[in-house]
CSV table of C-alpha atoms in Angstrom, one decimal:
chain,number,residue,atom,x,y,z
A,14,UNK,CA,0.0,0.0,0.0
A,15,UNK,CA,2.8,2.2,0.5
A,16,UNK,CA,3.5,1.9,-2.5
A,17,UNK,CA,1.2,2.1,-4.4
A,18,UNK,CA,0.6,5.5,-2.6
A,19,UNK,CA,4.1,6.8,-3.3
A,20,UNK,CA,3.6,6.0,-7.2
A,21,UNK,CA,0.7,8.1,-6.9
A,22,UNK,CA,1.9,11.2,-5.1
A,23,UNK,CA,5.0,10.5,-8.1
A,24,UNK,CA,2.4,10.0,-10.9
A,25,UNK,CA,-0.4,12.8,-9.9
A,26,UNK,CA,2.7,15.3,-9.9
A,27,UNK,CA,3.9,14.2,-13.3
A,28,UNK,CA,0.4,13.9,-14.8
A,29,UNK,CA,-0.7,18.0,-13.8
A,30,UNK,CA,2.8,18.9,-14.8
A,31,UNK,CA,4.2,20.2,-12.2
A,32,UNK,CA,7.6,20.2,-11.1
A,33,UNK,CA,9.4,18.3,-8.5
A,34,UNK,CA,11.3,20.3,-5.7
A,35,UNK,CA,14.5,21.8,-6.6
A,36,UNK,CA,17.2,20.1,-5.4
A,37,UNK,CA,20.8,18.5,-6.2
A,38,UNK,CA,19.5,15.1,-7.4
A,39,UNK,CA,15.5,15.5,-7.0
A,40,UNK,CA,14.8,12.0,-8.0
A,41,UNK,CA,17.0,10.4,-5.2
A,42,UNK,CA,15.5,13.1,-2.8
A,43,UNK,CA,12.0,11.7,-3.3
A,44,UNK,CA,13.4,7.9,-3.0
A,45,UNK,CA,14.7,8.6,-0.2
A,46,UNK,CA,13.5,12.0,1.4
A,47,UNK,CA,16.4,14.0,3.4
A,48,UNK,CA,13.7,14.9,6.1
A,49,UNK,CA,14.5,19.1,6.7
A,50,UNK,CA,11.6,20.2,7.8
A,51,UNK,CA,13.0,23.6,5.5
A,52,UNK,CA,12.5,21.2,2.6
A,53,UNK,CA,8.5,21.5,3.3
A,54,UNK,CA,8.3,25.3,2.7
A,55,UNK,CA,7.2,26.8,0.3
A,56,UNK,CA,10.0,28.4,-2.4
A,57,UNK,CA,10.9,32.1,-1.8
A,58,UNK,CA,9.7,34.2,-4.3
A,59,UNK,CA,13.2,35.9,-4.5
A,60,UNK,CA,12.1,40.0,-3.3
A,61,UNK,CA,14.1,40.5,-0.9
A,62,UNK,CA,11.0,43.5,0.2
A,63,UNK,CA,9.1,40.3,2.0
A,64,UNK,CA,12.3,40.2,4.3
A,65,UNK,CA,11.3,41.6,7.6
A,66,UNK,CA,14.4,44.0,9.1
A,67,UNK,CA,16.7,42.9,11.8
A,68,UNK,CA,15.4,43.5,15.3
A,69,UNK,CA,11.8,43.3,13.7
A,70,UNK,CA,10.5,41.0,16.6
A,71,UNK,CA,11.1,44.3,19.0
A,72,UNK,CA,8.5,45.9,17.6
A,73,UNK,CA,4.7,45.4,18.4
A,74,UNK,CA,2.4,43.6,16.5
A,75,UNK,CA,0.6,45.6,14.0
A,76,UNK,CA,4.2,47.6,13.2
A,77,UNK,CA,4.4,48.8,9.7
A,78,UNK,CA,7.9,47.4,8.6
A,79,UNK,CA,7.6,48.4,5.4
A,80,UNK,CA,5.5,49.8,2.4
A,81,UNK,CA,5.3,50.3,-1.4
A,82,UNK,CA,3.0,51.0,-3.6
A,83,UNK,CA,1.1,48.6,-6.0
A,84,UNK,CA,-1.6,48.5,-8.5
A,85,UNK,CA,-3.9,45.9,-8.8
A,86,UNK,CA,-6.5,45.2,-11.7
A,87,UNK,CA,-8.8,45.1,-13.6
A,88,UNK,CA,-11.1,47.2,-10.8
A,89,UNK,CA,-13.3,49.6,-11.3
A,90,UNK,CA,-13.3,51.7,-8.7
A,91,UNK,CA,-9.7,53.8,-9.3
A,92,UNK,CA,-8.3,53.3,-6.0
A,93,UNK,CA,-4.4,54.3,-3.9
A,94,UNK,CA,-3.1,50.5,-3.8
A,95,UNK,CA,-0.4,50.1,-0.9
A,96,UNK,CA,1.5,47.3,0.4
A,97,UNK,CA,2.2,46.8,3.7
A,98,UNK,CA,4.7,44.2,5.6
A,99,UNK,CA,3.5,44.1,8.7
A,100,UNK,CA,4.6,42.6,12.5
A,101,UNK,CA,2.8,40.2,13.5
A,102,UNK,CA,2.5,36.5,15.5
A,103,UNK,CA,2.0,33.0,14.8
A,104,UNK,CA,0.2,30.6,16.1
A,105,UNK,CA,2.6,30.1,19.2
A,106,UNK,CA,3.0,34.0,19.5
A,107,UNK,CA,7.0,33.8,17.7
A,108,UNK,CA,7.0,37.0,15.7
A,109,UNK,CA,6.3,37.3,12.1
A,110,UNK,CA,6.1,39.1,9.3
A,111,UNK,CA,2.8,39.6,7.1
A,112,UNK,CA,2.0,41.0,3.8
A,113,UNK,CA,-1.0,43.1,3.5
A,114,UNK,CA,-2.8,44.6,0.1
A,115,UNK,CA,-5.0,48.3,1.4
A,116,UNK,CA,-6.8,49.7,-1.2
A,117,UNK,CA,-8.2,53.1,-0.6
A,118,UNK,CA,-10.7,54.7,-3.4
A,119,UNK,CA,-9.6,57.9,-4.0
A,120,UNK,CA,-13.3,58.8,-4.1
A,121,UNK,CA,-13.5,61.0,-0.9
A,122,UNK,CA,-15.4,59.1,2.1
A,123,UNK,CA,-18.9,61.6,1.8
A,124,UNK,CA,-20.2,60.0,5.1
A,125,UNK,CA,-19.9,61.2,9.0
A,126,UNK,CA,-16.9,59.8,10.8
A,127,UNK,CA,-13.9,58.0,9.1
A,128,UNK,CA,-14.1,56.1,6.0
A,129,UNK,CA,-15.1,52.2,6.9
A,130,UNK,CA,-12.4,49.6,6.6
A,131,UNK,CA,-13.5,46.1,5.7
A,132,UNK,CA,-10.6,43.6,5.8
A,133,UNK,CA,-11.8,40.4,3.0
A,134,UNK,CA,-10.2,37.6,3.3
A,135,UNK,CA,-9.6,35.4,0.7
A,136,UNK,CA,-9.5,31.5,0.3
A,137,UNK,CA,-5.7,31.2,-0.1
A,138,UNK,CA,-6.0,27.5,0.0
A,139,UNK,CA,-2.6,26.7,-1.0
A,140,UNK,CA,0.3,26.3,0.2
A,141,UNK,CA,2.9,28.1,-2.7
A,142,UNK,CA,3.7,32.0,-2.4
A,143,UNK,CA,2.6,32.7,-5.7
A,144,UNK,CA,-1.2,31.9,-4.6
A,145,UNK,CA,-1.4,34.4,-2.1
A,146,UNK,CA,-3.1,37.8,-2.8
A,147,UNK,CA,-0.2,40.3,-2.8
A,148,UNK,CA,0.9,38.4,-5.8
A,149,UNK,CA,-2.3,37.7,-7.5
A,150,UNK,CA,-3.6,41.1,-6.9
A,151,UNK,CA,-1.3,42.6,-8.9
A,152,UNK,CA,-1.3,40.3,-11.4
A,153,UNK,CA,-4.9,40.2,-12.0
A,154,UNK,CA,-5.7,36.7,-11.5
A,155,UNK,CA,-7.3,36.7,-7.8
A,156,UNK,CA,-10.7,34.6,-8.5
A,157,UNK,CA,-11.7,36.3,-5.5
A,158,UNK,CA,-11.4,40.1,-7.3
A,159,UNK,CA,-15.2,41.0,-7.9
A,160,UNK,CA,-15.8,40.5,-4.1
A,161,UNK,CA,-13.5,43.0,-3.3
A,162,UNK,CA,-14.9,45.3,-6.0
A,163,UNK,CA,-18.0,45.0,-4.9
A,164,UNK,CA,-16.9,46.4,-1.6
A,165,UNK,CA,-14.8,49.6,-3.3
A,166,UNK,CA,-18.0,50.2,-5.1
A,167,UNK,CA,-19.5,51.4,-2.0
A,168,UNK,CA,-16.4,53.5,-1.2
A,169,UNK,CA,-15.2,51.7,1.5
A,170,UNK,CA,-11.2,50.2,2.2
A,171,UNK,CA,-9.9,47.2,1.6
A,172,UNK,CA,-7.5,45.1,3.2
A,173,UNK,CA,-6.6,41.6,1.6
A,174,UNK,CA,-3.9,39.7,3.6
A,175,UNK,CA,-2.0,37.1,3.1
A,176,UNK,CA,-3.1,35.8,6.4
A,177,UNK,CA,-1.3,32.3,5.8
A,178,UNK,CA,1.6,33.7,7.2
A,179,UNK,CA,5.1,33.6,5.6
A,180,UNK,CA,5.4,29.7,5.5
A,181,UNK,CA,1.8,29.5,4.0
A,182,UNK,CA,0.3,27.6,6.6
A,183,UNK,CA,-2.7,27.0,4.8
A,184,UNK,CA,-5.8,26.0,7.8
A,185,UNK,CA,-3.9,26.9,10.9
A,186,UNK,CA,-6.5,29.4,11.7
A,187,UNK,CA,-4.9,31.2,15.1
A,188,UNK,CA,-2.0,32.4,12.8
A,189,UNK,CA,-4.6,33.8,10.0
A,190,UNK,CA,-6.6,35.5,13.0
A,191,UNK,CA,-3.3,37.3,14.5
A,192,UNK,CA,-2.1,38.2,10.3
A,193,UNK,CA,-5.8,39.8,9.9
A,194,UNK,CA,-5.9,41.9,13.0
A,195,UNK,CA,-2.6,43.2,13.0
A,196,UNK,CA,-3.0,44.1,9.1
A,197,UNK,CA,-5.6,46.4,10.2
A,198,UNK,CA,-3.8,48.0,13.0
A,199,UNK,CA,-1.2,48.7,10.2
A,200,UNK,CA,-3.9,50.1,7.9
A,201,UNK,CA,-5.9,52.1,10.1
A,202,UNK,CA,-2.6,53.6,12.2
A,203,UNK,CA,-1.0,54.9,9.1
A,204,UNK,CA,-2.8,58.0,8.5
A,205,UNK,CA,-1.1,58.5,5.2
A,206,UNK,CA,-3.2,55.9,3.9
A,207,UNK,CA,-6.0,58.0,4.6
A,208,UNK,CA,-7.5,55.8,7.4
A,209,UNK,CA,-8.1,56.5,11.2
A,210,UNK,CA,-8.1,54.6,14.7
A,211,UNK,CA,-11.2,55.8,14.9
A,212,UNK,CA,-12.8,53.6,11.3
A,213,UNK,CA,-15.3,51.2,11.6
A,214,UNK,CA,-14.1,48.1,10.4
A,215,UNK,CA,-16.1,44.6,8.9
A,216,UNK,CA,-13.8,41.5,8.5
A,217,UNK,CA,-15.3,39.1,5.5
A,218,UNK,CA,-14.5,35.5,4.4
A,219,UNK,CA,-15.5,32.5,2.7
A,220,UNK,CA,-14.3,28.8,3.0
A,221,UNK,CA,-10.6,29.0,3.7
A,222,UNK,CA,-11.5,32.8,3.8
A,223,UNK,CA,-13.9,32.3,6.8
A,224,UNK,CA,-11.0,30.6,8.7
A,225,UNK,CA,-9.2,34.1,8.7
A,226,UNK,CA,-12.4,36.1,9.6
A,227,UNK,CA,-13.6,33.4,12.1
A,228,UNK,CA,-10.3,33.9,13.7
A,229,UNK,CA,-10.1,37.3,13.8
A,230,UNK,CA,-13.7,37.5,15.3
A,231,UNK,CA,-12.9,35.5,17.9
A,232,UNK,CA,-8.8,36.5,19.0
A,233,UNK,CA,-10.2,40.1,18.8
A,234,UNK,CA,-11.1,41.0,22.4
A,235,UNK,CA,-8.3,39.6,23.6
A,236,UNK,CA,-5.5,40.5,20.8
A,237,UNK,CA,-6.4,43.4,19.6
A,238,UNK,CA,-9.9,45.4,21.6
A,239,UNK,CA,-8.4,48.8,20.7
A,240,UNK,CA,-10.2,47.6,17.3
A,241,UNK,CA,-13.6,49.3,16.0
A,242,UNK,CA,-14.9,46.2,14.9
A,243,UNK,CA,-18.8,47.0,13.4
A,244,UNK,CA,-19.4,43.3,12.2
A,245,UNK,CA,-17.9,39.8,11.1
A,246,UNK,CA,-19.4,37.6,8.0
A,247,UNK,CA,-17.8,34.4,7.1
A,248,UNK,CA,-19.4,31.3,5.5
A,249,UNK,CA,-18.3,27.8,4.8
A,250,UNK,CA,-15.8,27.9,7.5
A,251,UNK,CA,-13.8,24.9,8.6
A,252,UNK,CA,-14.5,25.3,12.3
A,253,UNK,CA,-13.3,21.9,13.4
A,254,UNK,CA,-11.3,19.4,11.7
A,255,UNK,CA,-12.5,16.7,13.5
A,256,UNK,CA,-15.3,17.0,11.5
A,257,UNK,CA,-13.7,17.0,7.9
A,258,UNK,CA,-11.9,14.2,9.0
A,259,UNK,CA,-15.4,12.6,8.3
A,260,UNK,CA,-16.6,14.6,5.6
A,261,UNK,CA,-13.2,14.9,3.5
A,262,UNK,CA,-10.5,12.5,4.6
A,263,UNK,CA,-9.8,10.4,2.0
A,264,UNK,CA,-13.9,10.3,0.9
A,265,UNK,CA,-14.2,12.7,-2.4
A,266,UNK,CA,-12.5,14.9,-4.6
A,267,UNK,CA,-11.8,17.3,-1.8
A,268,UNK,CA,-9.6,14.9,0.1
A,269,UNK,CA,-6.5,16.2,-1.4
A,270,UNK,CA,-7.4,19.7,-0.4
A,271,UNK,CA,-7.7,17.9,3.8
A,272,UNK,CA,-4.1,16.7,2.6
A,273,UNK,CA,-2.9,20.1,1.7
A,274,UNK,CA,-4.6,21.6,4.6
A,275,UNK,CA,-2.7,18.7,6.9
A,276,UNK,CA,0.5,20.1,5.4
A,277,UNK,CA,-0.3,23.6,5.9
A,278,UNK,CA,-1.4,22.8,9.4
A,279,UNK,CA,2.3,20.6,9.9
A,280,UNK,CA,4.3,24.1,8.7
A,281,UNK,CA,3.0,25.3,11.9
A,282,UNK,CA,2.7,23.0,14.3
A,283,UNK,CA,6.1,21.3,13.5
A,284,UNK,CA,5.4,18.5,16.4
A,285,UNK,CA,3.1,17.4,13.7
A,286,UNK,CA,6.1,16.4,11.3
A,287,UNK,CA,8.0,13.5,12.8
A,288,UNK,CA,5.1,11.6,12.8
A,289,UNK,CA,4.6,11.3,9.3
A,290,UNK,CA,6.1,9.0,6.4
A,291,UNK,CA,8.7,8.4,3.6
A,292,UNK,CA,5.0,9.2,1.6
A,293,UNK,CA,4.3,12.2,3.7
A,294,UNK,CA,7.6,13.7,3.0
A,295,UNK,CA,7.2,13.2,-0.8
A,296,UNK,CA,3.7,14.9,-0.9
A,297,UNK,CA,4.7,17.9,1.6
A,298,UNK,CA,7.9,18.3,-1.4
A,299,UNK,CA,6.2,17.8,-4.6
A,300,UNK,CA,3.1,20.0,-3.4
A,301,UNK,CA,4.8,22.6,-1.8
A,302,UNK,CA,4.3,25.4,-3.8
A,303,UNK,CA,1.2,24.0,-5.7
A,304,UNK,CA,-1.7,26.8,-5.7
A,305,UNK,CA,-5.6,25.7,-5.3
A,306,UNK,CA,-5.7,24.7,-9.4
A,307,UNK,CA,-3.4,22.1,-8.4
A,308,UNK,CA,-4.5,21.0,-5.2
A,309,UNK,CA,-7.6,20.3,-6.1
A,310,UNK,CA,-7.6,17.5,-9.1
A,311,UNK,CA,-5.5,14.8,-7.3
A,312,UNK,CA,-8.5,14.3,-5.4
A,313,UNK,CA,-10.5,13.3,-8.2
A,314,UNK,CA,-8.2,11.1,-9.4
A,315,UNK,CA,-6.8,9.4,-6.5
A,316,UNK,CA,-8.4,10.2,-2.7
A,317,UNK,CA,-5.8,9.5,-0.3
A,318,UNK,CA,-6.6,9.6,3.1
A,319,UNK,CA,-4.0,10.8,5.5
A,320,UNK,CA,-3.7,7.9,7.3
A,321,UNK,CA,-1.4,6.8,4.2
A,322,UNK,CA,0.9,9.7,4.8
A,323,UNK,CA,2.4,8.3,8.4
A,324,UNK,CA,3.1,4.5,10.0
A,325,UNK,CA,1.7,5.5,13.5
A,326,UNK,CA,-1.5,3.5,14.4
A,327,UNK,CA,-4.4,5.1,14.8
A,328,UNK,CA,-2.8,8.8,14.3
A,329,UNK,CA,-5.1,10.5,14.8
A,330,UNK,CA,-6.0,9.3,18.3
A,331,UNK,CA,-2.2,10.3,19.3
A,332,UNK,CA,-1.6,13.0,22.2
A,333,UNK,CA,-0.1,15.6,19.3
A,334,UNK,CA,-2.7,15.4,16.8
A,335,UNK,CA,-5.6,16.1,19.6
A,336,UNK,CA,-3.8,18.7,21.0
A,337,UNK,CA,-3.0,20.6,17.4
A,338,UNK,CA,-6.9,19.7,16.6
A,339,UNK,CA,-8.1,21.3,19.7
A,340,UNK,CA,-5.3,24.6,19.1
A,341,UNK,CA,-7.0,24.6,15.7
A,342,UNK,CA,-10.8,24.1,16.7
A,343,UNK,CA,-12.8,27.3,16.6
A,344,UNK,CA,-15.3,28.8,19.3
A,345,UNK,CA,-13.0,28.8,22.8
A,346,UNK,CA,-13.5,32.5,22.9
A,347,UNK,CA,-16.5,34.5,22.1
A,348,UNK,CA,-16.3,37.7,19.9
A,349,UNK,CA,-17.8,40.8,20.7
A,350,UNK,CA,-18.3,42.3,17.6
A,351,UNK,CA,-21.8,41.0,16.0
A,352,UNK,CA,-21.0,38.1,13.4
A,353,UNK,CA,-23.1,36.7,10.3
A,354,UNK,CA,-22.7,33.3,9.3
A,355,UNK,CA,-24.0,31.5,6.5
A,356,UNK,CA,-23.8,28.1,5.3
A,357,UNK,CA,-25.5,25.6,2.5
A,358,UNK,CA,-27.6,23.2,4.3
A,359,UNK,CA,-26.2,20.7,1.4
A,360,UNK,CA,-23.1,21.6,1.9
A,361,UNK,CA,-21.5,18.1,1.7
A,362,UNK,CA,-17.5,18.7,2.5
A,363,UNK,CA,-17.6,21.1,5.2
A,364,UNK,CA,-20.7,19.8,7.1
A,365,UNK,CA,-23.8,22.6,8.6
A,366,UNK,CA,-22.8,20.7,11.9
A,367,UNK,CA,-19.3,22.7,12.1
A,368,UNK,CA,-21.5,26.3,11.6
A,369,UNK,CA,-24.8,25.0,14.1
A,370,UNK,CA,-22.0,24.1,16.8
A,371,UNK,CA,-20.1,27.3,16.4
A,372,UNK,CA,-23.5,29.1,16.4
A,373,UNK,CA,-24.4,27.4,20.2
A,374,UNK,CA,-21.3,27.6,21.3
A,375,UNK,CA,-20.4,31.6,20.9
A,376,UNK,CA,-24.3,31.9,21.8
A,377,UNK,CA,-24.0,30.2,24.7
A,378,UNK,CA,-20.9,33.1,25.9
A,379,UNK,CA,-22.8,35.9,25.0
A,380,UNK,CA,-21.9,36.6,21.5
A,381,UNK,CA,-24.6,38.0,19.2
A,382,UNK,CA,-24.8,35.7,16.3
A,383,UNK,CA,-27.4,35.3,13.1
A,384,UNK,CA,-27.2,32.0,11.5
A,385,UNK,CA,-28.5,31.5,7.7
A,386,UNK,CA,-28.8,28.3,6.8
A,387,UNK,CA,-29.1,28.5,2.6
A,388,UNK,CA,-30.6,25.8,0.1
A,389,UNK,CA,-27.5,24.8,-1.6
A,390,UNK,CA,-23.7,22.8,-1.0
A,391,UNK,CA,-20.4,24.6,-0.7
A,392,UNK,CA,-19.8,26.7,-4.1
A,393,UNK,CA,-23.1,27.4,-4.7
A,394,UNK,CA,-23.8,29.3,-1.5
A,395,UNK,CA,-20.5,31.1,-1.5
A,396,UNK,CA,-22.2,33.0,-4.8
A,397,UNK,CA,-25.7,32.9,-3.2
A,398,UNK,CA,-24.9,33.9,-0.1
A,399,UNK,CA,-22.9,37.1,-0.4
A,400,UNK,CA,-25.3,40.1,-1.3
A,401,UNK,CA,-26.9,39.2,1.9
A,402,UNK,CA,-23.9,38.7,4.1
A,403,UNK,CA,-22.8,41.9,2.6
A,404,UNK,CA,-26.2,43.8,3.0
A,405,UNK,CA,-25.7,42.4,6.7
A,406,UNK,CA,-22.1,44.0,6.6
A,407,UNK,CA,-22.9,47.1,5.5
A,408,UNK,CA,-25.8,48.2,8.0
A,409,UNK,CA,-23.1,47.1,10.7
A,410,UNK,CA,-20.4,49.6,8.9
A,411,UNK,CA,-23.3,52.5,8.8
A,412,UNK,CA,-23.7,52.3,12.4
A,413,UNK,CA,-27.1,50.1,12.9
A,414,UNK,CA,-27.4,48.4,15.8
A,415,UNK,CA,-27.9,44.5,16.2
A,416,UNK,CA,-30.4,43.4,19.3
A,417,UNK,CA,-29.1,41.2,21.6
A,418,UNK,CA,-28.8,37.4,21.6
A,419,UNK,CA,-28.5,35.3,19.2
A,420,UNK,CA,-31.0,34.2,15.9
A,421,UNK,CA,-31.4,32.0,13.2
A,422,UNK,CA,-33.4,31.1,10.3
């Protein structure tokens, strides 16, 4: 069985056409794998701008390191596009740097107070740099674009991070929550950007989106409450992987995305990485810098479960991997901005029963929370869901009040 899984990993690689890792002798590194854990991040891009200064990790979180302008396209809304790097922490509170996208429309804000923020969140879902959205912005390939025009139409900010963190760990969600929140301090601190303390802000995501924004919501009051925070959507989230262990380990064509999401997850929690395979090590090397496009197919094609990616018995009932699935589970901590969440009630690889426990659970600690449950599985709602989510957004951003408690439909 082993092998038969290493062919694969081999095969699927060859068949999309992409390349192996670049190494002295690549072929004997995937026979017999040199297991560096460096060999499981993703390639540097090569701009040397992403390099955070010396002494960085003296500065507080939120910190604007460093800035440049950018464009990003095709919009319509003309806009002031800036790029931020920004300090910031991981998932174990080490210091990072993040790379934030702030748009600005250069449409004066006409109503009273300062000009909303809204930070959206997009479903990296990768683990290569070149899928993140400084880079796709620019290059006008973020699937992910009319969303974010949508929101410039009404004149508000945008912030797009790449909230995967430098390493790309892809579903780690405590490291996306700490990249969001201190991209905004960044934005809304750096009054040459035309922003203020003072802005009310939305946070927005969808799928691996609404792991950032579900994230942020919730590390909020205790990471960053100096924050204006008028509202939180996010749909199709990932709340707990215990649950996608039933719905997407090894089941469908979205298992290889659980597999990319297991390596993402491994970048950060590096306790995770001894445990796995001679076949683990291939995958994490072939598919390190592989975007969504190429993530996704294998699973079609061959759904391997991750069990076949490690020799320990019964993996996942090992101390480690509870203890990274409870660091990773969402709803320990209850926001206190309001939050909308919507979800398809045939949603099929991220389960309703992820967004109806999340729902009692930040209920249950006071959070006000509205719950839409939508006719529909996973890519269909994230089209039909967003006017309302956004509709929701925007009367939180003009000031209207939510009542208390929480509601559902």
């Amino acid at each position: 069985m082993r092998a038969k899984v290493a062919g694969l990993i081999v095969a699927l690689a060859c068949g999309l056409g992409v390349p192996a890792p670049v190494a002295a002798d690549p072929i004997s590194d995937l026979q017999n794998p040199p297991r560096d854990p460096a060999a499981l991040y993703p390639t540097p891009l090569g701009d040397r701008w992403f390099d955070a200064p010396p002494g960085f990790e003296n500065a507080a979180p939120g910190t604007v390191l460093s800035s440049r302008p950018a464009s990003v396209g095709p919009l319509l809304t003309p806009v002031a596009t800036t790029q931020l790097l920004v300090r910031s922490s991981d998932s174990k509170d080490r210091p990072i740097p993040v790379v934030t996208t702030v748009m600005v429309p250069l449409t004066p804000w006409p109503g009273p107070g300062a000009r909303p923020v809204v930070a959206y969140n997009t479903a990296i879902d990768s683990l290569g740099l070149t899928c993140v959205p400084s880079w796709t912005l620019p290059r006008g390939s973020e699937i992910e674009l009319a969303a974010v025009q949508i929101l410039l139409a009404r004149n508000y900010a945008v912030i797009v991070t790449d909230h995967q963190g430098p390493h790309q760990a892809y579903a780690a969600g405590r490291i996306s929550g700490h990249a969001v929140l201190d991209s905004i301090r960044a934005a809304v601190n750096s009054p040459w950007l035309g922003l203020a303390p003072s802005s009310p802000i939305g946070i927005s995501g969808y799928s691996g989106g609404a792991i950032a924004a579900g994230w942020a919501a919730e590390l909020a009051p205790t990471y960053a409450p100096e924050l204006n925070i008028a509202g939180v959507v996010m749909g199709g989230a990932p709340v707990d992987y215990r649950i996608l262990l039933g719905s997407m380990n090894g089941k469908n064509m979205s298992s290889s995305l659980f597999l990319a999401a297991t390596m993402g997850v491994a970048r950060e929690y590096t306790e995770l990485i001894p445990l796995m395979n001679d076949n683990g090590w291939r995958l994490g090397m072939i598919a390190k810098d592989w975007c969504l496009a190429a993530l996704a197919p294998p699973g079609v094609v061959a759904p391997i479960p991750v069990e076949a990616l490690t020799d320990v018995p019964n993996v996942v009932d090992t101390p480690v991997v509870q203890q990274v699935l409870a660091a990773t589970r969402m709803g320990g901590q209850a926001p206190t901005a309001p939050v909308f969440i919507y979800q398809g009630q045939q949603e099929i690889w991220i389960p309703r029963e992820g967004a109806e426990r999340l729902f009692g659970e930040w209920c249950s600690k006071g959070a006000r929370v509205r719950l839409e449950e939508l006719v529909g599985e996973h890519l269909i709602v994230a089209l039909s869901g967003l006017p309302s989510a956004f509709d929701w957004l925007n009367d939180r951003l003009a000031g209207k009040p939510v009542a208390p408690g929480c509601s559902t439909n």
